[in-house]
Amino acid sequence: MYVATTGRPDAPPAPSGVRRRVPGTVLALGTVSLVTDVSSEMVTAVLPLYLVLGLGLSPLQFGLLDGLSTGATALVRLLGGATADRGGRHKAVGGLGYALSALSRLGLLLAGGATGWIAGAIGADRLGKGVRTAPRDALITLHSPPEDLGRAFGTHRAMDTTGALLGPLAAFALLWATADAYDAVFAVSFCVGAFGVVLWVLCVPGRGRTPAAGGPEGRTARRARGGVLAGLRSPGYRRIVVCAALLGAATIGDSFLYLLLQRRLSFDATWFPFLPLGAAAVFLLLAVPAGRLADRLGRRRPLLYGHGALALAYGLLLTPLPDMVVLLGVLALLGLFYAATDGVLMALTGPYLAEGRQAGGLALVQTAQALARLGSAVAFGALWTATGPETALAVALAALAAAVCCSARLLPRGVAAPAGPSAPEPSERTD
């Protein structure tokens, strides 16, 4: 069980001037994510060009392919999380996810121009990502002190984003060196992804913080294993799931923001794939400081401030400011949004999950957020088509502002702290 306390994180802060080290497991997980993201983003950066320009798929066909695989990813996270929690198989399930993603690059290499095989390879990549995400985040939670979860997730996300920055650069360098030989990109991506799997097997330990099986804590942990939805009995965790879905439903996809930037600035489409690199660079710089700040101030405020930064990005696109100011401002605010929300949401959620429920509980939050964002993307696209981009963006801005206000009331203010077997049910403060 977990009860909530108020104020700062549950464990006493380190003495003044003493800085705790980031756990070695978090660094190992970050290294695996860095290598895997280089592999993944190499393919992600060139895949639209390969499918639409190289194979002649229509944008509608590509959009349906991408949308269906994204939806499958959101749902398979629950399966991956639940499976990882049974018997503490976080490393095995996470490794399966990384292996699936690596093999998907080999599938693209062998598919040639067969659309069905390409769809299967893309699906395998997304399934692999869905399977591995919750067990990986659960391992970060299990191997990090509760009071340092923000910094731990921030460090991991910074290393992950480094790979996201290097991947597209490597892909376009390969295309330039090989005269647009996409097979070379897929081959190198497979080799890098396979190296990530090797690192996972050799460097990442299994689950941590496992109580003795015969003691009272062990009996509490065994009783805690009640399925993915069991954590919803905690009022604080339940509110986090609701807020994740609420904020996700008011968040439009990054691609729409980049399309709006391209439409406003009218730059050549060749530069379009480089827009995410600007936001990723800001994310990389701010992820660790945002995590540390969340550990000091409480994690709900950075989460809300991050969504406020996203609202400012929406508003900036509606202003008559100079184009360069809008471009740099939107990319900076988008990077700030991810730095203040991505790992921070997981750090906020982790302490509300009992032993044996970490992976499934984190997966449920991620799935609720992902499905809400998928619905938001469909709604925004339909509204754009019906009323134009400016009206659609204004509606999205109003919806996000309302979601932030509601979440400010709903998110628990207390910090969850572990309690003994006889502890009462959680009773987190919300106002």
CSV table of C-alpha atoms in Angstrom, one decimal:
chain,number,residue,atom,x,y,z
A,1,MET,CA,0.0,0.0,0.0
A,2,TYR,CA,1.0,3.6,-0.4
A,3,VAL,CA,-0.3,6.6,1.6
A,4,ALA,CA,0.2,10.2,0.7
A,5,THR,CA,2.2,12.7,2.6
A,6,THR,CA,2.3,16.4,2.0
A,7,GLY,CA,5.1,18.7,1.3
A,8,ARG,CA,8.4,17.6,-0.4
A,9,PRO,CA,9.4,14.2,-1.4
A,10,ASP,CA,9.0,11.4,1.0
A,11,ALA,CA,12.7,10.7,1.9
A,12,PRO,CA,14.8,13.3,3.6
A,13,PRO,CA,16.8,15.5,1.3
A,14,ALA,CA,20.5,14.9,1.0
A,15,PRO,CA,22.8,17.0,3.2
A,16,SER,CA,23.6,20.4,1.8
A,17,GLY,CA,26.3,20.3,-0.9
A,18,VAL,CA,25.9,16.5,-1.3
A,19,ARG,CA,24.7,15.3,-4.7
A,20,ARG,CA,23.5,11.7,-5.0
A,21,ARG,CA,24.6,9.7,-8.0
A,22,VAL,CA,22.2,8.6,-10.7
A,23,PRO,CA,21.8,4.8,-10.2
A,24,GLY,CA,23.9,2.7,-12.6
A,25,THR,CA,20.8,0.9,-13.8
A,26,VAL,CA,19.3,4.2,-15.0
A,27,LEU,CA,22.5,4.9,-16.9
A,28,ALA,CA,22.5,1.5,-18.4
A,29,LEU,CA,18.8,1.9,-19.5
A,30,GLY,CA,19.6,5.3,-20.9
A,31,THR,CA,22.5,3.9,-22.9
A,32,VAL,CA,20.3,1.2,-24.4
A,33,SER,CA,17.6,3.8,-25.2
A,34,LEU,CA,20.2,6.1,-26.8
A,35,VAL,CA,21.5,3.3,-29.1
A,36,THR,CA,18.0,2.1,-29.9
A,37,ASP,CA,16.7,5.6,-30.7
A,38,VAL,CA,19.6,6.1,-33.1
A,39,SER,CA,18.4,3.0,-34.9
A,40,SER,CA,14.7,3.9,-34.7
A,41,GLU,CA,15.0,7.5,-35.7
A,42,MET,CA,17.2,6.6,-38.7
A,43,VAL,CA,14.2,4.8,-40.1
A,44,THR,CA,11.5,7.3,-38.8
A,45,ALA,CA,13.3,10.2,-40.5
A,46,VAL,CA,13.4,8.6,-44.0
A,47,LEU,CA,10.3,6.4,-43.9
A,48,PRO,CA,7.8,9.0,-45.2
A,49,LEU,CA,10.2,9.9,-48.0
A,50,TYR,CA,10.7,6.2,-48.8
A,51,LEU,CA,7.1,5.3,-48.8
A,52,VAL,CA,5.6,8.3,-50.4
A,53,LEU,CA,8.3,9.3,-52.9
A,54,GLY,CA,10.1,6.0,-53.3
A,55,LEU,CA,7.2,3.6,-53.4
A,56,GLY,CA,4.4,6.0,-54.5
A,57,LEU,CA,2.0,5.5,-51.5
A,58,SER,CA,-0.5,8.3,-51.2
A,59,PRO,CA,-0.4,10.5,-48.0
A,60,LEU,CA,-3.8,9.0,-47.0
A,61,GLN,CA,-2.3,5.4,-47.3
A,62,PHE,CA,0.7,6.4,-45.3
A,63,GLY,CA,-1.5,8.2,-42.7
A,64,LEU,CA,-3.7,5.1,-42.2
A,65,LEU,CA,-0.7,2.8,-41.9
A,66,ASP,CA,0.9,5.1,-39.3
A,67,GLY,CA,-2.3,5.6,-37.4
A,68,LEU,CA,-3.2,1.9,-37.2
A,69,SER,CA,0.3,1.0,-35.9
A,70,THR,CA,0.2,3.8,-33.4
A,71,GLY,CA,-3.1,2.6,-32.0
A,72,ALA,CA,-1.8,-0.9,-31.7
A,73,THR,CA,1.2,0.4,-29.8
A,74,ALA,CA,-1.0,2.1,-27.2
A,75,LEU,CA,-3.0,-1.1,-26.5
A,76,VAL,CA,0.0,-3.5,-26.4
A,77,ARG,CA,1.6,-1.4,-23.6
A,78,LEU,CA,-1.0,-2.8,-21.2
A,79,LEU,CA,-0.2,-6.4,-22.2
A,80,GLY,CA,3.6,-5.7,-21.9
A,81,GLY,CA,3.1,-4.1,-18.5
A,82,ALA,CA,0.9,-6.8,-17.1
A,83,THR,CA,3.2,-9.6,-18.3
A,84,ALA,CA,6.2,-7.9,-16.9
A,85,ASP,CA,4.6,-7.6,-13.4
A,86,ARG,CA,3.9,-11.3,-13.3
A,87,GLY,CA,6.9,-12.8,-11.6
A,88,GLY,CA,9.0,-9.6,-12.1
A,89,ARG,CA,9.8,-10.3,-15.7
A,90,HIS,CA,10.7,-6.7,-16.5
A,91,LYS,CA,14.0,-7.5,-18.2
A,92,ALA,CA,12.7,-10.4,-20.2
A,93,VAL,CA,9.6,-8.5,-21.5
A,94,GLY,CA,11.6,-5.4,-22.2
A,95,GLY,CA,14.3,-7.3,-24.0
A,96,LEU,CA,11.6,-8.9,-26.2
A,97,GLY,CA,10.4,-5.4,-27.2
A,98,TYR,CA,13.8,-4.2,-28.1
A,99,ALA,CA,14.5,-7.4,-30.1
A,100,LEU,CA,11.2,-6.9,-32.0
A,101,SER,CA,12.1,-3.4,-33.0
A,102,ALA,CA,15.6,-4.4,-34.1
A,103,LEU,CA,14.2,-7.3,-36.3
A,104,SER,CA,11.7,-4.9,-37.9
A,105,ARG,CA,14.6,-3.1,-39.5
A,106,LEU,CA,15.6,-6.4,-41.0
A,107,GLY,CA,12.1,-6.8,-42.2
A,108,LEU,CA,12.2,-3.4,-44.0
A,109,LEU,CA,15.5,-4.4,-45.6
A,110,LEU,CA,14.0,-7.7,-46.9
A,111,ALA,CA,10.6,-6.4,-47.9
A,112,GLY,CA,11.7,-4.7,-51.1
A,113,GLY,CA,8.7,-2.8,-52.4
A,114,ALA,CA,6.0,-5.2,-51.0
A,115,THR,CA,3.6,-2.9,-49.1
A,116,GLY,CA,2.2,-5.8,-46.9
A,117,TRP,CA,5.7,-6.7,-45.7
A,118,ILE,CA,6.5,-3.1,-45.0
A,119,ALA,CA,3.3,-2.7,-43.0
A,120,GLY,CA,4.2,-5.8,-41.0
A,121,ALA,CA,7.7,-4.4,-40.3
A,122,ILE,CA,6.3,-1.1,-39.2
A,123,GLY,CA,3.8,-2.9,-37.0
A,124,ALA,CA,6.6,-5.0,-35.4
A,125,ASP,CA,8.6,-1.9,-34.6
A,126,ARG,CA,5.6,-0.2,-33.0
A,127,LEU,CA,4.7,-3.4,-31.1
A,128,GLY,CA,8.2,-3.6,-29.8
A,129,LYS,CA,8.1,-0.1,-28.6
A,130,GLY,CA,4.8,-0.7,-26.9
A,131,VAL,CA,6.0,-3.9,-25.2
A,132,ARG,CA,9.3,-2.4,-23.9
A,133,THR,CA,8.2,1.0,-22.6
A,134,ALA,CA,6.4,0.1,-19.4
A,135,PRO,CA,8.9,-2.5,-18.2
A,136,ARG,CA,11.8,-0.1,-18.9
A,137,ASP,CA,10.1,2.7,-16.9
A,138,ALA,CA,9.2,0.2,-14.2
A,139,LEU,CA,12.9,-0.7,-13.9
A,140,ILE,CA,13.8,3.0,-13.5
A,141,THR,CA,11.2,3.3,-10.7
A,142,LEU,CA,12.4,0.1,-9.0
A,143,HIS,CA,16.1,1.0,-9.1
A,144,SER,CA,15.8,4.7,-8.1
A,145,PRO,CA,15.1,6.3,-4.7
A,146,PRO,CA,11.5,7.6,-4.7
A,147,GLU,CA,12.8,11.1,-3.8
A,148,ASP,CA,15.0,11.1,-6.9
A,149,LEU,CA,12.6,9.8,-9.5
A,150,GLY,CA,12.4,13.1,-11.4
A,151,ARG,CA,16.1,13.3,-11.9
A,152,ALA,CA,16.3,9.6,-12.8
A,153,PHE,CA,13.6,9.9,-15.5
A,154,GLY,CA,15.1,13.2,-16.7
A,155,THR,CA,18.5,11.6,-17.1
A,156,HIS,CA,17.1,8.7,-19.0
A,157,ARG,CA,15.0,10.9,-21.3
A,158,ALA,CA,18.0,13.1,-22.0
A,159,MET,CA,20.0,10.1,-23.1
A,160,ASP,CA,17.1,8.8,-25.1
A,161,THR,CA,16.7,12.2,-26.8
A,162,THR,CA,20.5,12.2,-27.7
A,163,GLY,CA,19.8,9.1,-29.8
A,164,ALA,CA,16.7,10.8,-31.3
A,165,LEU,CA,19.0,13.7,-32.4
A,166,LEU,CA,21.8,11.5,-33.8
A,167,GLY,CA,19.5,9.1,-35.7
A,168,PRO,CA,18.1,11.5,-38.4
A,169,LEU,CA,21.5,13.0,-38.9
A,170,ALA,CA,23.1,9.6,-39.5
A,171,ALA,CA,20.2,8.6,-41.8
A,172,PHE,CA,20.5,11.7,-44.0
A,173,ALA,CA,24.3,11.4,-44.0
A,174,LEU,CA,24.0,7.8,-45.3
A,175,LEU,CA,21.5,8.8,-48.0
A,176,TRP,CA,23.9,11.6,-49.1
A,177,ALA,CA,26.9,9.2,-49.2
A,178,THR,CA,25.0,6.4,-51.0
A,179,ALA,CA,23.0,8.4,-53.4
A,180,ASP,CA,19.6,7.8,-51.7
A,181,ALA,CA,20.1,4.1,-51.1
A,182,TYR,CA,17.4,3.4,-48.5
A,183,ASP,CA,18.6,-0.2,-48.1
A,184,ALA,CA,21.8,1.1,-46.6
A,185,VAL,CA,19.9,3.1,-43.9
A,186,PHE,CA,17.8,0.0,-43.0
A,187,ALA,CA,20.9,-2.2,-42.8
A,188,VAL,CA,22.8,0.1,-40.6
A,189,SER,CA,19.7,0.7,-38.5
A,190,PHE,CA,19.4,-3.1,-37.9
A,191,CYS,CA,23.0,-3.4,-36.8
A,192,VAL,CA,22.7,-0.5,-34.4
A,193,GLY,CA,19.4,-1.9,-33.0
A,194,ALA,CA,21.0,-5.4,-32.6
A,195,PHE,CA,23.8,-3.7,-30.6
A,196,GLY,CA,21.2,-2.1,-28.3
A,197,VAL,CA,19.7,-5.6,-27.6
A,198,VAL,CA,23.1,-6.9,-26.7
A,199,LEU,CA,23.6,-4.0,-24.3
A,200,TRP,CA,20.2,-4.7,-22.7
A,201,VAL,CA,21.1,-8.4,-22.2
A,202,LEU,CA,24.6,-7.7,-20.8
A,203,CYS,CA,24.2,-4.4,-18.8
A,204,VAL,CA,20.6,-4.2,-17.5
A,205,PRO,CA,19.8,-6.0,-14.3
A,206,GLY,CA,16.4,-7.5,-13.5
A,207,ARG,CA,13.9,-6.0,-11.1
A,208,GLY,CA,15.0,-4.3,-7.9
A,209,ARG,CA,13.6,-3.5,-4.5
A,210,THR,CA,12.2,-7.0,-4.2
A,211,PRO,CA,11.1,-7.8,-0.6
A,212,ALA,CA,11.9,-11.1,1.0
A,213,ALA,CA,9.4,-13.7,-0.1
A,214,GLY,CA,8.6,-15.0,3.3
A,215,GLY,CA,8.4,-11.8,5.3
A,216,PRO,CA,5.4,-9.5,5.8
A,217,GLU,CA,6.6,-7.1,3.0
A,218,GLY,CA,6.8,-10.1,0.6
A,219,ARG,CA,3.2,-11.1,1.5
A,220,THR,CA,2.1,-7.5,0.9
A,221,ALA,CA,3.8,-7.5,-2.5
A,222,ARG,CA,2.1,-10.7,-3.5
A,223,ARG,CA,-1.3,-9.4,-2.5
A,224,ALA,CA,-0.6,-6.3,-4.5
A,225,ARG,CA,-0.5,-8.2,-7.8
A,226,GLY,CA,-4.1,-7.8,-8.9
A,227,GLY,CA,-3.8,-6.9,-12.6
A,228,VAL,CA,-3.3,-3.7,-14.5
A,229,LEU,CA,-6.5,-2.1,-13.2
A,230,ALA,CA,-5.9,-2.9,-9.6
A,231,GLY,CA,-4.0,0.3,-8.9
A,232,LEU,CA,-7.2,2.3,-9.7
A,233,ARG,CA,-8.3,1.6,-6.2
A,234,SER,CA,-5.8,4.3,-5.1
A,235,PRO,CA,-7.6,7.7,-5.4
A,236,GLY,CA,-4.3,9.5,-6.2
A,237,TYR,CA,-3.4,7.1,-9.0
A,238,ARG,CA,-6.9,7.2,-10.4
A,239,ARG,CA,-6.7,11.0,-10.7
A,240,ILE,CA,-3.4,10.8,-12.4
A,241,VAL,CA,-4.8,8.4,-15.1
A,242,VAL,CA,-7.8,10.8,-15.6
A,243,CYS,CA,-5.5,13.8,-15.9
A,244,ALA,CA,-3.2,12.1,-18.3
A,245,ALA,CA,-6.1,11.3,-20.6
A,246,LEU,CA,-7.6,14.8,-20.2
A,247,LEU,CA,-4.4,16.5,-21.1
A,248,GLY,CA,-3.7,14.1,-23.9
A,249,ALA,CA,-7.1,14.8,-25.4
A,250,ALA,CA,-6.2,18.5,-25.6
A,251,THR,CA,-2.8,17.9,-27.1
A,252,ILE,CA,-2.4,17.9,-30.9
A,253,GLY,CA,0.3,15.9,-32.5
A,254,ASP,CA,3.8,17.4,-33.2
A,255,SER,CA,3.4,16.7,-36.9
A,256,PHE,CA,0.5,19.2,-37.0
A,257,LEU,CA,2.6,21.9,-35.3
A,258,TYR,CA,5.4,21.3,-37.9
A,259,LEU,CA,2.9,21.4,-40.7
A,260,LEU,CA,1.5,24.7,-39.4
A,261,LEU,CA,5.1,26.1,-39.2
A,262,GLN,CA,5.8,24.9,-42.7
A,263,ARG,CA,2.6,26.5,-43.9
A,264,ARG,CA,3.3,29.8,-42.2
A,265,LEU,CA,7.0,30.1,-43.2
A,266,SER,CA,6.6,28.5,-46.6
A,267,PHE,CA,10.1,26.9,-46.5
A,268,ASP,CA,11.1,24.1,-48.8
A,269,ALA,CA,9.8,20.6,-47.8
A,270,THR,CA,13.3,19.3,-47.8
A,271,TRP,CA,13.9,21.0,-44.5
A,272,PHE,CA,10.8,19.6,-42.9
A,273,PRO,CA,12.4,16.4,-41.4
A,274,PHE,CA,14.9,18.7,-39.5
A,275,LEU,CA,12.2,20.5,-37.5
A,276,PRO,CA,11.9,17.8,-34.8
A,277,LEU,CA,15.7,18.2,-34.2
A,278,GLY,CA,15.2,21.7,-32.8
A,279,ALA,CA,12.6,20.6,-30.3
A,280,ALA,CA,14.7,17.5,-29.4
A,281,ALA,CA,17.7,19.7,-28.7
A,282,VAL,CA,15.8,21.8,-26.2
A,283,PHE,CA,14.4,18.6,-24.6
A,284,LEU,CA,17.9,17.3,-24.3
A,285,LEU,CA,19.1,20.4,-22.5
A,286,LEU,CA,16.2,20.7,-20.1
A,287,ALA,CA,15.2,17.1,-19.3
A,288,VAL,CA,17.6,16.7,-16.3
A,289,PRO,CA,17.1,20.2,-14.8
A,290,ALA,CA,13.3,19.7,-15.1
A,291,GLY,CA,13.5,16.4,-13.4
A,292,ARG,CA,15.6,17.9,-10.5
A,293,LEU,CA,13.2,20.7,-10.2
A,294,ALA,CA,10.3,18.3,-10.0
A,295,ASP,CA,12.0,16.4,-7.2
A,296,ARG,CA,12.4,19.7,-5.2
A,297,LEU,CA,9.0,21.4,-5.9
A,298,GLY,CA,6.8,18.4,-6.3
A,299,ARG,CA,6.0,16.8,-9.7
A,300,ARG,CA,2.5,18.1,-10.4
A,301,ARG,CA,3.6,21.7,-10.9
A,302,PRO,CA,6.2,21.1,-13.6
A,303,LEU,CA,3.7,18.8,-15.4
A,304,LEU,CA,1.2,21.7,-15.4
A,305,TYR,CA,3.8,24.3,-16.4
A,306,GLY,CA,4.9,22.1,-19.3
A,307,HIS,CA,1.4,21.9,-20.7
A,308,GLY,CA,1.2,25.7,-20.2
A,309,ALA,CA,4.3,26.0,-22.4
A,310,LEU,CA,2.6,23.9,-25.0
A,311,ALA,CA,-0.4,26.3,-24.8
A,312,LEU,CA,2.0,29.2,-25.4
A,313,ALA,CA,3.3,27.4,-28.5
A,314,TYR,CA,-0.2,27.2,-29.9
A,315,GLY,CA,-0.8,30.8,-29.1
A,316,LEU,CA,2.4,31.8,-30.7
A,317,LEU,CA,1.3,30.3,-34.0
A,318,LEU,CA,-1.7,32.6,-34.0
A,319,THR,CA,0.2,35.8,-33.4
A,320,PRO,CA,1.5,38.2,-36.1
A,321,LEU,CA,5.1,38.1,-34.8
A,322,PRO,CA,8.0,37.7,-37.2
A,323,ASP,CA,8.3,34.2,-38.7
A,324,MET,CA,11.7,33.5,-37.3
A,325,VAL,CA,10.5,34.4,-33.8
A,326,VAL,CA,7.5,32.1,-34.2
A,327,LEU,CA,9.7,29.3,-35.5
A,328,LEU,CA,12.3,29.4,-32.7
A,329,GLY,CA,9.7,30.1,-30.1
A,330,VAL,CA,7.5,27.1,-31.0
A,331,LEU,CA,10.4,24.7,-31.2
A,332,ALA,CA,11.8,25.9,-27.8
A,333,LEU,CA,8.4,25.7,-26.1
A,334,LEU,CA,7.7,22.2,-27.6
A,335,GLY,CA,11.1,21.0,-26.2
A,336,LEU,CA,10.2,22.6,-22.8
A,337,PHE,CA,6.9,20.8,-22.9
A,338,TYR,CA,8.4,17.4,-23.3
A,339,ALA,CA,11.2,18.1,-20.8
A,340,ALA,CA,8.6,19.1,-18.1
A,341,THR,CA,6.1,16.3,-18.8
A,342,ASP,CA,7.5,13.1,-20.3
A,343,GLY,CA,9.6,11.7,-17.5
A,344,VAL,CA,7.9,13.9,-14.9
A,345,LEU,CA,4.5,12.1,-15.4
A,346,MET,CA,6.2,8.8,-14.8
A,347,ALA,CA,8.0,10.1,-11.8
A,348,LEU,CA,4.7,11.4,-10.4
A,349,THR,CA,2.9,8.1,-11.0
A,350,GLY,CA,5.6,5.7,-9.7
A,351,PRO,CA,5.2,6.2,-6.0
A,352,TYR,CA,1.5,5.6,-6.1
A,353,LEU,CA,2.0,2.1,-7.4
A,354,ALA,CA,2.4,-0.8,-5.0
A,355,GLU,CA,5.1,-3.5,-5.3
A,356,GLY,CA,4.2,-5.8,-8.2
A,357,ARG,CA,2.1,-3.2,-10.1
A,358,GLN,CA,4.8,-0.8,-11.4
A,359,ALA,CA,4.9,-1.8,-15.1
A,360,GLY,CA,1.1,-2.3,-15.5
A,361,GLY,CA,0.3,0.9,-13.6
A,362,LEU,CA,2.7,3.0,-15.7
A,363,ALA,CA,1.4,1.2,-18.9
A,364,LEU,CA,-2.2,2.2,-18.1
A,365,VAL,CA,-1.2,5.9,-17.7
A,366,GLN,CA,0.8,5.8,-21.0
A,367,THR,CA,-2.1,4.0,-22.8
A,368,ALA,CA,-4.7,6.5,-21.6
A,369,GLN,CA,-2.5,9.4,-22.7
A,370,ALA,CA,-1.7,7.8,-26.1
A,371,LEU,CA,-5.3,6.9,-27.0
A,372,ALA,CA,-6.5,10.3,-26.0
A,373,ARG,CA,-3.8,11.9,-28.2
A,374,LEU,CA,-4.8,9.7,-31.1
A,375,GLY,CA,-8.4,10.9,-30.7
A,376,SER,CA,-7.2,14.5,-30.4
A,377,ALA,CA,-5.3,14.1,-33.7
A,378,VAL,CA,-8.3,12.8,-35.5
A,379,ALA,CA,-10.5,15.6,-34.1
A,380,PHE,CA,-8.0,18.3,-34.9
A,381,GLY,CA,-7.5,17.0,-38.5
A,382,ALA,CA,-11.3,16.9,-39.0
A,383,LEU,CA,-11.7,20.4,-37.6
A,384,TRP,CA,-8.8,21.7,-39.7
A,385,THR,CA,-10.5,20.3,-42.8
A,386,ALA,CA,-13.9,21.8,-41.9
A,387,THR,CA,-12.9,25.2,-40.6
A,388,GLY,CA,-9.3,25.9,-41.5
A,389,PRO,CA,-6.1,25.7,-39.4
A,390,GLU,CA,-6.5,29.0,-37.5
A,391,THR,CA,-9.9,28.1,-36.1
A,392,ALA,CA,-8.8,24.5,-35.3
A,393,LEU,CA,-5.7,25.8,-33.4
A,394,ALA,CA,-7.8,28.3,-31.5
A,395,VAL,CA,-10.2,25.6,-30.4
A,396,ALA,CA,-7.2,23.4,-29.4
A,397,LEU,CA,-5.7,26.2,-27.4
A,398,ALA,CA,-9.0,26.7,-25.5
A,399,ALA,CA,-9.3,23.0,-24.9
A,400,LEU,CA,-5.7,22.8,-23.5
A,401,ALA,CA,-6.3,25.7,-21.2
A,402,ALA,CA,-9.4,24.1,-19.8
A,403,ALA,CA,-7.6,20.7,-19.4
A,404,VAL,CA,-4.8,22.4,-17.5
A,405,CYS,CA,-7.2,24.1,-15.2
A,406,CYS,CA,-9.1,20.9,-14.5
A,407,SER,CA,-5.9,19.0,-13.9
A,408,ALA,CA,-4.7,21.6,-11.5
A,409,ARG,CA,-7.7,20.7,-9.3
A,410,LEU,CA,-7.5,16.9,-9.8
A,411,LEU,CA,-3.8,16.1,-9.6
A,412,PRO,CA,-2.9,14.9,-6.0
A,413,ARG,CA,-0.7,17.4,-4.1
A,414,GLY,CA,0.7,14.9,-1.7
A,415,VAL,CA,3.7,12.7,-2.3
A,416,ALA,CA,3.1,9.0,-2.0
A,417,ALA,CA,5.2,7.2,0.6
A,418,PRO,CA,5.4,3.5,1.2
A,419,ALA,CA,3.6,2.2,4.2
A,420,GLY,CA,3.5,-1.1,6.1
A,421,PRO,CA,1.1,-4.0,5.7
A,422,SER,CA,-1.4,-2.5,8.1
A,423,ALA,CA,-1.6,0.9,6.5
A,424,PRO,CA,-5.0,2.4,5.6
A,425,GLU,CA,-6.1,2.9,2.1
A,426,PRO,CA,-4.5,5.9,0.3
A,427,SER,CA,-6.1,9.2,1.0
A,428,GLU,CA,-4.3,11.8,-1.1
A,429,ARG,CA,-5.1,15.5,-0.9
A,430,THR,CA,-6.3,17.2,-4.0
A,431,ASP,CA,-6.8,20.8,-3.1
